[in-house]
Tab-separated table of C-alpha atoms in Angstrom:
chain	number	residue	atom	x	y	z
A	1	UNK	CA	-67.314	-109.133	-3.634
A	2	UNK	CA	-67.166	-111.076	-6.856
A	3	UNK	CA	-66.175	-109.068	-9.933
A	4	UNK	CA	-67.858	-109.833	-13.242
A	5	UNK	CA	-66.120	-110.221	-16.543
A	6	UNK	CA	-68.141	-110.878	-19.700
A	7	UNK	CA	-67.138	-114.108	-21.352
A	8	UNK	CA	-65.397	-113.196	-24.584
A	9	UNK	CA	-66.189	-114.810	-27.896
A	10	UNK	CA	-63.969	-117.694	-28.758
A	11	UNK	CA	-64.813	-120.820	-26.744
A	12	UNK	CA	-66.640	-123.338	-28.881
A	13	UNK	CA	-66.883	-126.984	-29.856
A	14	UNK	CA	-67.810	-129.023	-32.922
A	15	UNK	CA	-71.102	-130.814	-33.288
A	16	UNK	CA	-72.706	-132.681	-36.146
A	17	UNK	CA	-74.185	-129.493	-37.576
A	18	UNK	CA	-71.137	-127.256	-37.300
A	19	UNK	CA	-69.582	-124.841	-34.846
A	20	UNK	CA	-71.875	-124.270	-31.851
A	21	UNK	CA	-71.362	-121.961	-28.878
A	22	UNK	CA	-71.396	-123.495	-25.454
A	23	UNK	CA	-73.266	-120.623	-23.841
A	24	UNK	CA	-74.793	-117.218	-24.552
A	25	UNK	CA	-72.066	-114.741	-25.378
A	26	UNK	CA	-69.489	-117.270	-26.465
A	27	UNK	CA	-70.771	-117.074	-30.038
A	28	UNK	CA	-73.877	-115.049	-29.372
A	29	UNK	CA	-76.470	-117.701	-28.575
A	30	UNK	CA	-78.010	-118.974	-25.394
A	31	UNK	CA	-76.778	-122.491	-24.591
A	32	UNK	CA	-78.240	-123.762	-27.890
A	33	UNK	CA	-81.631	-124.308	-26.236
A	34	UNK	CA	-84.125	-124.827	-29.071
A	35	UNK	CA	-87.498	-123.162	-29.004
A	36	UNK	CA	-89.027	-125.876	-31.160
A	37	UNK	CA	-88.467	-129.520	-31.902
A	38	UNK	CA	-87.607	-128.708	-35.528
A	39	UNK	CA	-83.894	-128.451	-36.238
A	40	UNK	CA	-82.883	-126.407	-39.274
A	41	UNK	CA	-80.261	-127.892	-41.542
A	42	UNK	CA	-77.452	-125.813	-43.032
A	43	UNK	CA	-79.124	-126.011	-46.458
A	44	UNK	CA	-82.437	-124.763	-45.051
A	45	UNK	CA	-80.673	-121.998	-43.151
A	46	UNK	CA	-78.740	-120.823	-46.217
A	47	UNK	CA	-81.874	-120.835	-48.360
A	48	UNK	CA	-83.832	-118.862	-45.766
A	49	UNK	CA	-81.125	-116.298	-45.061
A	50	UNK	CA	-79.671	-115.729	-48.528
A	51	UNK	CA	-81.959	-112.920	-49.784
A	52	UNK	CA	-81.442	-110.683	-46.760
A	53	UNK	CA	-77.763	-111.544	-46.358
A	54	UNK	CA	-77.000	-110.671	-49.985
A	55	UNK	CA	-79.079	-107.495	-49.914
A	56	UNK	CA	-77.590	-106.144	-46.697
A	57	UNK	CA	-73.981	-107.221	-47.239
A	58	UNK	CA	-73.874	-105.748	-50.739
A	59	UNK	CA	-75.464	-102.509	-49.533
A	60	UNK	CA	-72.709	-102.133	-46.928
A	61	UNK	CA	-69.970	-103.407	-49.264
A	62	UNK	CA	-69.250	-106.481	-47.156
A	63	UNK	CA	-68.815	-110.095	-48.214
A	64	UNK	CA	-72.181	-111.906	-48.086
A	65	UNK	CA	-70.379	-115.222	-47.622
A	66	UNK	CA	-68.708	-113.955	-44.440
A	67	UNK	CA	-71.974	-112.554	-43.087
A	68	UNK	CA	-73.722	-115.877	-43.741
A	69	UNK	CA	-70.920	-117.848	-42.096
A	70	UNK	CA	-70.984	-115.566	-39.053
A	71	UNK	CA	-74.743	-115.890	-38.704
A	72	UNK	CA	-74.475	-119.672	-39.006
A	73	UNK	CA	-71.645	-119.917	-36.508
A	74	UNK	CA	-73.135	-117.495	-33.990
A	75	UNK	CA	-76.683	-118.938	-34.100
A	76	UNK	CA	-75.841	-122.610	-34.681
A	77	UNK	CA	-77.446	-122.482	-38.130
A	78	UNK	CA	-80.495	-120.689	-36.738
A	79	UNK	CA	-81.210	-123.296	-34.063
A	80	UNK	CA	-80.408	-121.126	-31.048
A	81	UNK	CA	-83.231	-119.866	-28.867
A	82	UNK	CA	-82.002	-116.305	-29.365
A	83	UNK	CA	-82.211	-116.508	-33.152
A	84	UNK	CA	-85.559	-118.273	-33.127
A	85	UNK	CA	-87.269	-116.067	-30.549
A	86	UNK	CA	-85.628	-112.718	-31.286
A	87	UNK	CA	-84.187	-112.970	-34.821
A	88	UNK	CA	-80.869	-112.222	-33.142
A	89	UNK	CA	-78.268	-114.123	-35.147
A	90	UNK	CA	-75.149	-112.508	-33.692
A	91	UNK	CA	-75.779	-112.586	-29.944
A	92	UNK	CA	-75.845	-108.815	-29.675
A	93	UNK	CA	-76.815	-107.499	-26.228
A	94	UNK	CA	-78.991	-104.482	-25.522
A	95	UNK	CA	-82.310	-103.445	-27.043
A	96	UNK	CA	-83.454	-102.678	-30.580
A	97	UNK	CA	-86.102	-99.973	-30.894
A	98	UNK	CA	-86.857	-100.629	-27.242
A	99	UNK	CA	-87.295	-104.377	-27.756
A	100	UNK	CA	-85.219	-107.030	-25.986
A	101	UNK	CA	-85.376	-110.548	-24.574
A	102	UNK	CA	-83.781	-111.702	-21.330
A	103	UNK	CA	-81.746	-114.866	-21.458
A	104	UNK	CA	-79.184	-116.627	-19.365
A	105	UNK	CA	-75.614	-116.022	-20.360
A	106	UNK	CA	-72.222	-117.049	-19.051
A	107	UNK	CA	-69.586	-114.749	-17.629
A	108	UNK	CA	-66.255	-115.076	-15.840
A	109	UNK	CA	-65.475	-113.473	-12.495
A	110	UNK	CA	-62.144	-111.865	-11.653
A	111	UNK	CA	-60.790	-115.233	-10.594
A	112	UNK	CA	-61.639	-116.799	-13.918
A	113	UNK	CA	-64.570	-118.769	-12.570
A	114	UNK	CA	-67.500	-119.347	-14.929
A	115	UNK	CA	-70.953	-118.430	-13.669
A	116	UNK	CA	-74.369	-117.716	-15.196
A	117	UNK	CA	-76.457	-114.574	-15.115
A	118	UNK	CA	-79.401	-113.064	-16.993
A	119	UNK	CA	-78.817	-110.449	-19.680
A	120	UNK	CA	-80.929	-108.495	-22.150
A	121	UNK	CA	-80.377	-109.235	-25.835
A	122	UNK	CA	-81.668	-107.267	-28.798
A	123	UNK	CA	-84.943	-108.461	-30.255
A	124	UNK	CA	-85.211	-107.727	-33.966
A	125	UNK	CA	-88.403	-107.487	-36.013
A	126	UNK	CA	-86.864	-109.423	-38.900
A	127	UNK	CA	-83.853	-111.280	-40.202
A	128	UNK	CA	-82.926	-108.281	-42.301
A	129	UNK	CA	-82.916	-106.001	-39.246
A	130	UNK	CA	-80.457	-108.339	-37.513
A	131	UNK	CA	-78.214	-108.461	-40.583
A	132	UNK	CA	-78.356	-104.676	-40.946
A	133	UNK	CA	-77.472	-104.032	-37.302
A	134	UNK	CA	-74.429	-106.251	-37.595
A	135	UNK	CA	-73.455	-104.721	-40.958
A	136	UNK	CA	-73.638	-101.227	-39.480
A	137	UNK	CA	-71.318	-102.324	-36.681
A	138	UNK	CA	-68.774	-103.687	-39.152
A	139	UNK	CA	-69.021	-100.713	-41.493
A	140	UNK	CA	-69.152	-97.935	-38.861
A	141	UNK	CA	-67.210	-99.571	-36.030
A	142	UNK	CA	-67.721	-99.285	-32.273
A	143	UNK	CA	-67.840	-95.896	-30.598
A	144	UNK	CA	-64.117	-95.803	-29.977
A	145	UNK	CA	-63.039	-96.449	-33.599
A	146	UNK	CA	-64.999	-96.053	-36.828
A	147	UNK	CA	-62.420	-98.131	-38.726
A	148	UNK	CA	-62.085	-100.939	-36.188
A	149	UNK	CA	-63.536	-103.489	-38.611
A	150	UNK	CA	-62.249	-101.866	-41.826
A	151	UNK	CA	-60.398	-105.065	-42.655
A	152	UNK	CA	-63.758	-106.653	-43.488
A	153	UNK	CA	-64.742	-104.003	-46.054
A	154	UNK	CA	-64.681	-105.217	-49.632
A	155	UNK	CA	-62.552	-102.287	-50.753
A	156	UNK	CA	-59.896	-103.343	-48.222
A	157	UNK	CA	-60.276	-107.126	-48.324
A	158	UNK	CA	-59.254	-108.658	-51.645
A	159	UNK	CA	-60.930	-111.985	-50.789
A	160	UNK	CA	-63.541	-113.320	-48.391
A	161	UNK	CA	-60.688	-115.060	-46.539
A	162	UNK	CA	-59.059	-111.694	-45.859
A	163	UNK	CA	-62.346	-110.342	-44.530
A	164	UNK	CA	-62.961	-113.415	-42.348
A	165	UNK	CA	-59.461	-113.308	-40.868
A	166	UNK	CA	-59.891	-109.582	-40.143
A	167	UNK	CA	-62.589	-110.556	-37.610
A	168	UNK	CA	-60.091	-112.563	-35.560
A	169	UNK	CA	-58.868	-110.496	-32.643
A	170	UNK	CA	-61.452	-107.801	-33.290
A	171	UNK	CA	-64.944	-109.255	-33.490
A	172	UNK	CA	-63.869	-112.420	-31.669
A	173	UNK	CA	-60.813	-113.296	-29.555
A	174	UNK	CA	-60.692	-116.948	-30.585
A	175	UNK	CA	-57.522	-117.338	-32.679
A	176	UNK	CA	-59.338	-119.704	-35.039
A	177	UNK	CA	-62.474	-117.588	-35.500
A	178	UNK	CA	-61.574	-116.502	-39.038
A	179	UNK	CA	-60.502	-120.032	-39.951
A	180	UNK	CA	-63.855	-121.356	-38.714
A	181	UNK	CA	-65.726	-118.905	-40.947
A	182	UNK	CA	-63.528	-119.789	-43.916
A	183	UNK	CA	-64.192	-123.481	-43.290
A	184	UNK	CA	-67.949	-122.924	-43.393
A	185	UNK	CA	-67.705	-120.775	-46.521
A	186	UNK	CA	-65.581	-123.391	-48.282
A	187	UNK	CA	-67.687	-126.379	-47.205
A	188	UNK	CA	-70.961	-124.861	-48.387
A	189	UNK	CA	-69.454	-122.900	-51.313
A	190	UNK	CA	-70.940	-119.694	-49.959
A	191	UNK	CA	-68.565	-117.537	-51.983
A	192	UNK	CA	-69.888	-118.943	-55.259
A	193	UNK	CA	-73.454	-118.812	-54.016
A	194	UNK	CA	-73.432	-115.326	-52.520
A	195	UNK	CA	-70.381	-113.239	-53.420
A	196	UNK	CA	-70.780	-113.210	-57.180
A	197	UNK	CA	-72.707	-109.999	-57.743
A	198	UNK	CA	-75.001	-109.323	-60.666
A	199	UNK	CA	-73.152	-106.206	-61.684
A	200	UNK	CA	-74.407	-103.775	-64.279
A	201	UNK	CA	-72.722	-103.804	-67.662
A	202	UNK	CA	-71.421	-100.679	-69.333
A	203	UNK	CA	-69.813	-99.861	-72.661
A	204	UNK	CA	-66.884	-97.456	-72.436
A	205	UNK	CA	-65.683	-94.876	-74.963
A	206	UNK	CA	-62.285	-93.243	-74.628
A	207	UNK	CA	-61.831	-89.524	-75.256
A	208	UNK	CA	-59.111	-86.970	-75.842
A	209	UNK	CA	-59.059	-85.934	-72.188
A	210	UNK	CA	-58.976	-82.205	-72.925
A	211	UNK	CA	-62.724	-81.591	-73.415
A	212	UNK	CA	-64.390	-79.494	-70.734
A	213	UNK	CA	-67.729	-78.701	-69.155
A	214	UNK	CA	-69.087	-77.703	-65.769
A	215	UNK	CA	-70.964	-79.203	-62.851
A	216	UNK	CA	-74.648	-78.668	-63.584
A	217	UNK	CA	-77.108	-76.707	-61.460
A	218	UNK	CA	-78.516	-80.026	-60.211
A	219	UNK	CA	-75.165	-81.781	-59.633
A	220	UNK	CA	-75.778	-82.200	-55.880
A	221	UNK	CA	-78.725	-84.536	-56.570
A	222	UNK	CA	-76.233	-87.096	-57.825
A	223	UNK	CA	-73.141	-88.843	-56.472
A	224	UNK	CA	-69.522	-89.151	-57.574
A	225	UNK	CA	-68.094	-92.682	-57.724
A	226	UNK	CA	-64.782	-94.411	-58.390
A	227	UNK	CA	-66.579	-96.650	-60.932
A	228	UNK	CA	-69.746	-96.313	-62.961
A	229	UNK	CA	-72.482	-96.977	-60.420
A	230	UNK	CA	-73.338	-100.664	-60.067
A	231	UNK	CA	-70.560	-101.966	-62.320
A	232	UNK	CA	-67.926	-102.858	-59.730
A	233	UNK	CA	-68.131	-104.586	-56.351
A	234	UNK	CA	-65.515	-102.235	-54.895
A	235	UNK	CA	-67.551	-99.119	-55.537
A	236	UNK	CA	-66.870	-96.014	-53.472
A	237	UNK	CA	-68.980	-92.884	-53.145
A	238	UNK	CA	-67.516	-89.406	-52.685
A	239	UNK	CA	-69.312	-86.559	-50.948
A	240	UNK	CA	-69.347	-83.391	-53.043
A	241	UNK	CA	-68.151	-81.343	-50.079
A	242	UNK	CA	-64.912	-83.343	-50.086
A	243	UNK	CA	-64.498	-82.448	-53.761
A	244	UNK	CA	-65.333	-78.759	-53.279
A	245	UNK	CA	-68.213	-79.221	-55.678
A	246	UNK	CA	-70.333	-76.279	-56.761
A	247	UNK	CA	-72.564	-75.494	-59.708
A	248	UNK	CA	-70.559	-74.131	-62.631
A	249	UNK	CA	-67.263	-75.590	-61.465
A	250	UNK	CA	-65.098	-76.513	-64.443
A	251	UNK	CA	-64.425	-80.183	-65.118
A	252	UNK	CA	-62.396	-82.121	-67.681
A	253	UNK	CA	-63.667	-85.290	-69.357
A	254	UNK	CA	-61.664	-88.295	-70.493
A	255	UNK	CA	-64.221	-91.092	-70.889
A	256	UNK	CA	-67.902	-91.771	-71.513
A	257	UNK	CA	-69.829	-94.892	-70.538
A	258	UNK	CA	-73.287	-96.111	-71.478
A	259	UNK	CA	-75.263	-98.631	-69.428
A	260	UNK	CA	-77.413	-100.404	-72.024
A	261	UNK	CA	-79.902	-101.850	-69.542
A	262	UNK	CA	-80.886	-98.454	-68.112
A	263	UNK	CA	-79.868	-96.468	-71.221
A	264	UNK	CA	-78.002	-94.002	-69.020
A	265	UNK	CA	-74.813	-92.121	-69.843
A	266	UNK	CA	-71.925	-91.551	-67.422
A	267	UNK	CA	-68.797	-89.418	-67.643
A	268	UNK	CA	-65.404	-89.729	-66.011
A	269	UNK	CA	-64.317	-86.304	-64.858
A	270	UNK	CA	-61.467	-84.621	-63.077
A	271	UNK	CA	-61.118	-81.151	-61.560
A	272	UNK	CA	-57.783	-80.279	-63.128
A	273	UNK	CA	-56.368	-80.066	-66.635
A	274	UNK	CA	-53.611	-82.445	-65.517
A	275	UNK	CA	-54.450	-85.868	-66.907
A	276	UNK	CA	-52.890	-87.478	-63.823
A	277	UNK	CA	-55.456	-85.827	-61.516
A	278	UNK	CA	-57.877	-88.068	-59.593
A	279	UNK	CA	-60.897	-89.099	-61.648
A	280	UNK	CA	-64.546	-89.627	-60.709
A	281	UNK	CA	-67.558	-91.103	-62.484
A	282	UNK	CA	-70.772	-89.079	-62.501
A	283	UNK	CA	-74.200	-89.435	-64.066
A	284	UNK	CA	-74.672	-87.298	-67.182
A	285	UNK	CA	-77.161	-84.953	-65.492
A	286	UNK	CA	-74.528	-83.952	-62.933
A	287	UNK	CA	-72.554	-82.113	-65.622
A	288	UNK	CA	-73.192	-79.650	-68.427
A	289	UNK	CA	-71.528	-79.913	-71.832
A	290	UNK	CA	-71.781	-77.560	-74.824
A	291	UNK	CA	-74.971	-78.100	-76.837
A	292	UNK	CA	-74.609	-79.616	-80.293
A	293	UNK	CA	-77.279	-79.850	-82.988
A	294	UNK	CA	-77.037	-82.035	-86.074
A	295	UNK	CA	-78.397	-81.722	-89.601
A	296	UNK	CA	-78.398	-84.595	-92.075
A	297	UNK	CA	-77.899	-83.991	-95.758
A	298	UNK	CA	-75.484	-84.529	-98.603
A	299	UNK	CA	-72.735	-82.536	-100.266
A	300	UNK	CA	-69.130	-82.771	-101.376
A	301	UNK	CA	-66.184	-80.832	-99.987
A	302	UNK	CA	-62.506	-80.421	-100.714
A	303	UNK	CA	-59.815	-80.266	-98.054
A	304	UNK	CA	-58.418	-76.854	-97.171
A	305	UNK	CA	-54.702	-77.589	-97.025
A	306	UNK	CA	-53.960	-74.042	-95.899
A	307	UNK	CA	-54.725	-75.315	-92.393
A	308	UNK	CA	-54.093	-78.656	-90.686
A	309	UNK	CA	-57.062	-79.613	-88.529
A	310	UNK	CA	-57.631	-82.550	-86.198
A	311	UNK	CA	-60.241	-85.048	-87.338
A	312	UNK	CA	-62.236	-86.647	-84.512
A	313	UNK	CA	-64.628	-89.582	-84.262
A	314	UNK	CA	-67.251	-87.185	-82.824
A	315	UNK	CA	-67.696	-83.433	-82.713
A	316	UNK	CA	-65.015	-82.172	-80.342
A	317	UNK	CA	-66.424	-81.276	-76.908
A	318	UNK	CA	-69.900	-82.597	-77.700
A	319	UNK	CA	-71.824	-84.812	-75.302
A	320	UNK	CA	-70.402	-87.883	-77.081
A	321	UNK	CA	-66.838	-86.777	-76.261
A	322	UNK	CA	-64.242	-87.467	-78.932
A	323	UNK	CA	-60.784	-88.688	-79.732
A	324	UNK	CA	-58.537	-87.781	-82.636
A	325	UNK	CA	-58.510	-90.084	-85.657
A	326	UNK	CA	-55.973	-88.279	-87.850
A	327	UNK	CA	-54.950	-84.863	-89.178
A	328	UNK	CA	-56.483	-83.243	-92.248
A	329	UNK	CA	-53.104	-82.922	-94.002
A	330	UNK	CA	-53.143	-86.697	-94.486
A	331	UNK	CA	-56.211	-86.438	-96.764
A	332	UNK	CA	-55.125	-86.310	-100.385
A	333	UNK	CA	-58.365	-87.057	-102.263
A	334	UNK	CA	-59.845	-84.544	-104.704
A	335	UNK	CA	-63.177	-84.433	-102.887
A	336	UNK	CA	-64.971	-86.031	-99.931
A	337	UNK	CA	-68.636	-86.600	-99.234
A	338	UNK	CA	-70.364	-85.069	-96.201
A	339	UNK	CA	-73.539	-86.521	-94.692
A	340	UNK	CA	-73.958	-84.432	-91.536
A	341	UNK	CA	-73.237	-80.906	-90.332
A	342	UNK	CA	-73.144	-80.041	-86.629
A	343	UNK	CA	-73.407	-76.717	-84.848
A	344	UNK	CA	-71.805	-76.607	-81.395
A	345	UNK	CA	-72.580	-73.775	-78.992
A	346	UNK	CA	-70.016	-73.225	-76.242
A	347	UNK	CA	-69.982	-70.121	-74.053
A	348	UNK	CA	-72.326	-68.469	-76.543
A	349	UNK	CA	-70.018	-69.084	-79.508
A	350	UNK	CA	-71.311	-71.220	-82.392
A	351	UNK	CA	-68.951	-73.332	-84.479
A	352	UNK	CA	-69.675	-75.605	-87.433
A	353	UNK	CA	-68.364	-79.128	-87.979
A	354	UNK	CA	-68.567	-81.453	-90.986
A	355	UNK	CA	-68.729	-85.255	-90.934
A	356	UNK	CA	-66.552	-86.441	-93.786
A	357	UNK	CA	-66.337	-89.934	-95.262
A	358	UNK	CA	-62.606	-90.626	-94.981
A	359	UNK	CA	-62.923	-93.982	-96.733
A	360	UNK	CA	-65.586	-96.623	-97.308
A	361	UNK	CA	-65.689	-97.502	-93.588
A	362	UNK	CA	-64.532	-94.482	-91.587
A	363	UNK	CA	-66.099	-91.096	-91.011
A	364	UNK	CA	-64.620	-88.212	-89.081
A	365	UNK	CA	-65.600	-84.756	-87.863
A	366	UNK	CA	-63.565	-81.730	-88.910
A	367	UNK	CA	-63.798	-78.041	-88.014
A	368	UNK	CA	-65.499	-75.982	-90.727
A	369	UNK	CA	-62.383	-74.156	-91.944
A	370	UNK	CA	-60.669	-77.470	-92.647
A	371	UNK	CA	-62.855	-77.991	-95.702
A	372	UNK	CA	-64.147	-76.021	-98.665
A	373	UNK	CA	-67.711	-76.492	-99.795
A	374	UNK	CA	-68.496	-77.012	-103.472
A	375	UNK	CA	-71.938	-75.395	-103.579
A	376	UNK	CA	-72.815	-73.580	-106.788
A	377	UNK	CA	-73.019	-69.793	-106.506
A	378	UNK	CA	-76.411	-68.320	-107.400
A	379	UNK	CA	-77.686	-64.816	-108.026
A	380	UNK	CA	-81.261	-64.524	-106.733
A	381	UNK	CA	-84.009	-62.072	-107.780
A	382	UNK	CA	-87.447	-61.629	-106.212
A	383	UNK	CA	-90.234	-61.513	-108.793
A	384	UNK	CA	-93.997	-61.755	-108.989
A	385	UNK	CA	-95.336	-63.416	-112.090
A	386	UNK	CA	-97.416	-66.302	-113.390
A	387	UNK	CA	-96.580	-69.273	-115.584
A	388	UNK	CA	-97.616	-72.738	-116.667
A	389	UNK	CA	-95.943	-76.115	-116.694
A	390	UNK	CA	-94.328	-76.789	-120.055
A	391	UNK	CA	-94.938	-79.925	-122.063
A	392	UNK	CA	-91.492	-81.191	-120.965
A	393	UNK	CA	-91.934	-80.390	-117.254
A	394	UNK	CA	-91.709	-84.057	-116.233
A	395	UNK	CA	-88.072	-84.243	-117.347
A	396	UNK	CA	-87.072	-81.969	-114.465
A	397	UNK	CA	-87.071	-82.371	-110.691
A	398	UNK	CA	-88.579	-80.293	-107.917
A	399	UNK	CA	-86.195	-79.214	-105.111
A	400	UNK	CA	-86.527	-77.342	-101.845
A	401	UNK	CA	-83.378	-75.408	-102.846
A	402	UNK	CA	-81.713	-74.896	-106.184
A	403	UNK	CA	-79.780	-78.066	-106.932
A	404	UNK	CA	-76.303	-78.226	-105.382
A	405	UNK	CA	-76.668	-74.973	-103.451
A	406	UNK	CA	-77.695	-76.210	-100.023
A	407	UNK	CA	-76.734	-79.059	-97.688
A	408	UNK	CA	-80.288	-79.859	-96.627
A	409	UNK	CA	-81.525	-80.450	-100.135
A	410	UNK	CA	-84.533	-82.658	-100.872
A	411	UNK	CA	-86.171	-83.786	-104.081
A	412	UNK	CA	-89.906	-84.142	-104.758
A	413	UNK	CA	-91.379	-86.204	-107.556
A	414	UNK	CA	-94.209	-84.722	-109.571
A	415	UNK	CA	-96.324	-87.768	-108.774
A	416	UNK	CA	-95.845	-87.109	-105.056
A	417	UNK	CA	-97.657	-83.762	-105.138
A	418	UNK	CA	-100.913	-83.659	-103.207
A	419	UNK	CA	-102.760	-82.456	-106.275
A	420	UNK	CA	-102.140	-84.012	-109.694
A	421	UNK	CA	-100.556	-81.714	-112.267
A	422	UNK	CA	-100.040	-81.800	-116.022
A	423	UNK	CA	-98.771	-79.626	-118.829
A	424	UNK	CA	-100.301	-76.126	-118.696
A	425	UNK	CA	-101.062	-76.395	-114.954
A	426	UNK	CA	-100.878	-72.825	-113.639
A	427	UNK	CA	-98.140	-71.768	-111.194
A	428	UNK	CA	-97.031	-68.554	-109.539
A	429	UNK	CA	-93.350	-67.580	-109.460
A	430	UNK	CA	-91.910	-65.461	-106.620
A	431	UNK	CA	-88.140	-65.793	-107.187
A	432	UNK	CA	-85.622	-66.684	-109.848
A	433	UNK	CA	-82.015	-67.799	-109.617
A	434	UNK	CA	-79.092	-67.922	-112.013
A	435	UNK	CA	-76.051	-70.104	-111.358
A	436	UNK	CA	-73.175	-67.721	-112.016
A	437	UNK	CA	-70.759	-70.401	-113.172
A	438	UNK	CA	-73.080	-72.211	-115.577
A	439	UNK	CA	-75.709	-69.606	-116.445
A	440	UNK	CA	-78.561	-72.062	-115.789
A	441	UNK	CA	-81.812	-70.479	-114.653
A	442	UNK	CA	-84.259	-71.618	-111.973
A	443	UNK	CA	-87.757	-70.566	-110.861
A	444	UNK	CA	-89.342	-70.884	-107.421
A	445	UNK	CA	-92.942	-71.897	-108.005
A	446	UNK	CA	-96.124	-72.521	-106.042
A	447	UNK	CA	-99.327	-74.284	-107.088
A	448	UNK	CA	-102.808	-72.894	-106.450
A	449	UNK	CA	-104.214	-73.931	-103.086
A	450	UNK	CA	-100.766	-74.832	-101.667
A	451	UNK	CA	-98.261	-72.907	-99.544
A	452	UNK	CA	-95.296	-75.158	-100.433
A	453	UNK	CA	-92.705	-73.698	-102.753
A	454	UNK	CA	-90.372	-75.597	-105.061
A	455	UNK	CA	-87.324	-74.748	-107.142
A	456	UNK	CA	-87.285	-76.127	-110.677
A	457	UNK	CA	-85.381	-75.520	-113.897
A	458	UNK	CA	-86.974	-72.676	-115.851
A	459	UNK	CA	-87.298	-75.157	-118.759
A	460	UNK	CA	-90.165	-76.797	-116.857
A	461	UNK	CA	-92.090	-73.517	-117.013
A	462	UNK	CA	-93.484	-71.530	-119.900
C-alpha cells in the first residue's frame, strides 16, 4: 500500500515573472493554471494588494513587505488558479467558514515518488481575509507552538530581512526561501513602499519622576503600551491582569506626552517608587491625578528665605507633571511679580502655589510658604448710608476690591458703566475700608438699578 507524504514547500523554478511553484503545495498554488487569459504583472499585483497587505500586516505587527513578497511568491503574482478562484494567496489547505475549493496537488509517497491527488483548499471571501488568515498563523503559531513564527514579528525582527529569513525552515523547508523573499522585496522596493508607517507624532515633556496618582475607575477601558499608542512600529500592549491593575492602585509618573493631531494626553507610569521600575504608557483617562484650579491676576511677592522651596515649571503633581527649575534660595531680587495662583487638591488637602516671573523669560511655580505677599492690610466696616459722586470723581478708579488687597483685582472705567454717571449721581454705600499702613479710606458703592458693587477712594464720594 502506497504511503502518502505531502510535498513540502521549497521546490520552485524561475520564470519571466518571478518565482513560481511547480505544483499545488510547493508554494501554495495549483500548477500555475490560469483561470483567465489576463496575466497580472508584478506592478498590477502590488497596486491591487497594497491596501490590504499594509492594513493587516501592521495590525498584526508584521512586515508588510514580507507579506507582499510571500503572497507574490506563493501565488505567482496572483496568476495562480487558487488565488484567482478562491482568493487564496498562500496555498492554505482546509476550509474557511465552511468554504473550500478542490484542486489537484502534488505529494510524495514513502518511496519519494511524486504523484497527484485532489485536495481541499480554503476559499476566502476577500483578499483581506486571506492576508488575515496568514497573519494570524504567523502571529499565533500552529497548534503545537504559539511562538513558532515569532522570528517574523516586528518586535523580534530588526529588519524585513530578519523576518524573511525567519520563515526559512519554519514556514518553508527550501533553504533559499527567505533569500527569495528578500530578492523580491529588494527588486520592487517593497520595504520603501510598504514598511514605512505613517506613525502618529507626539510631543514629550519630562517630569520629576516622583509625582503620584492612581489608576482611575475606568482604567480597564484602556490599554497599557510600551510606547504612546501609534507612535512606534514596535508597539506592545500589556494586559492589565499581568500588571495586577485595579482601580485606585498607586502609580508614579515620569513623563507626559501630547499627540497634537488627536489632542490627547498620555502618561508614562510605573507601579513602584523605584525609578528603575518598568514603565508603561497609558491614556490620560486611565489614571487620576490631583485636581488643580488656576486663577489669573497680578500681584507682587517677596521671597521667604526662612525656607528653601523647589521651583517647578508646573504645579507639582498637577496633570501637567513638573520638573524642578531651581531652588528659592537662589532668588535674590527684592520682589517678584505673580500672574497666576493655583489651588491643588490631593487626598482632600488643598495647597496653594504661585507662578513667579523669575526673569524676563522664565516663570516658575513655588509652594505658598516660599513667598510673602505684599497686599495692603485693610480694616473693614459694614455701613448703610447714601452719598453722591463728587466733582472730582473721574480722577479715581473703580475696583472690584480695594486696590492692592486682592490677587483677582479688576478695574472699571467710569465710561464703561451701563448707565452714564456724572457729578452728584446718587450712590449707596454698604462698606468702608481703611488701609492700616497708609490711612487711606475707601467706600464700596452701588448705583441705583444695579446689583454690581465697586470699591473707590472716598474722595470720589461726597
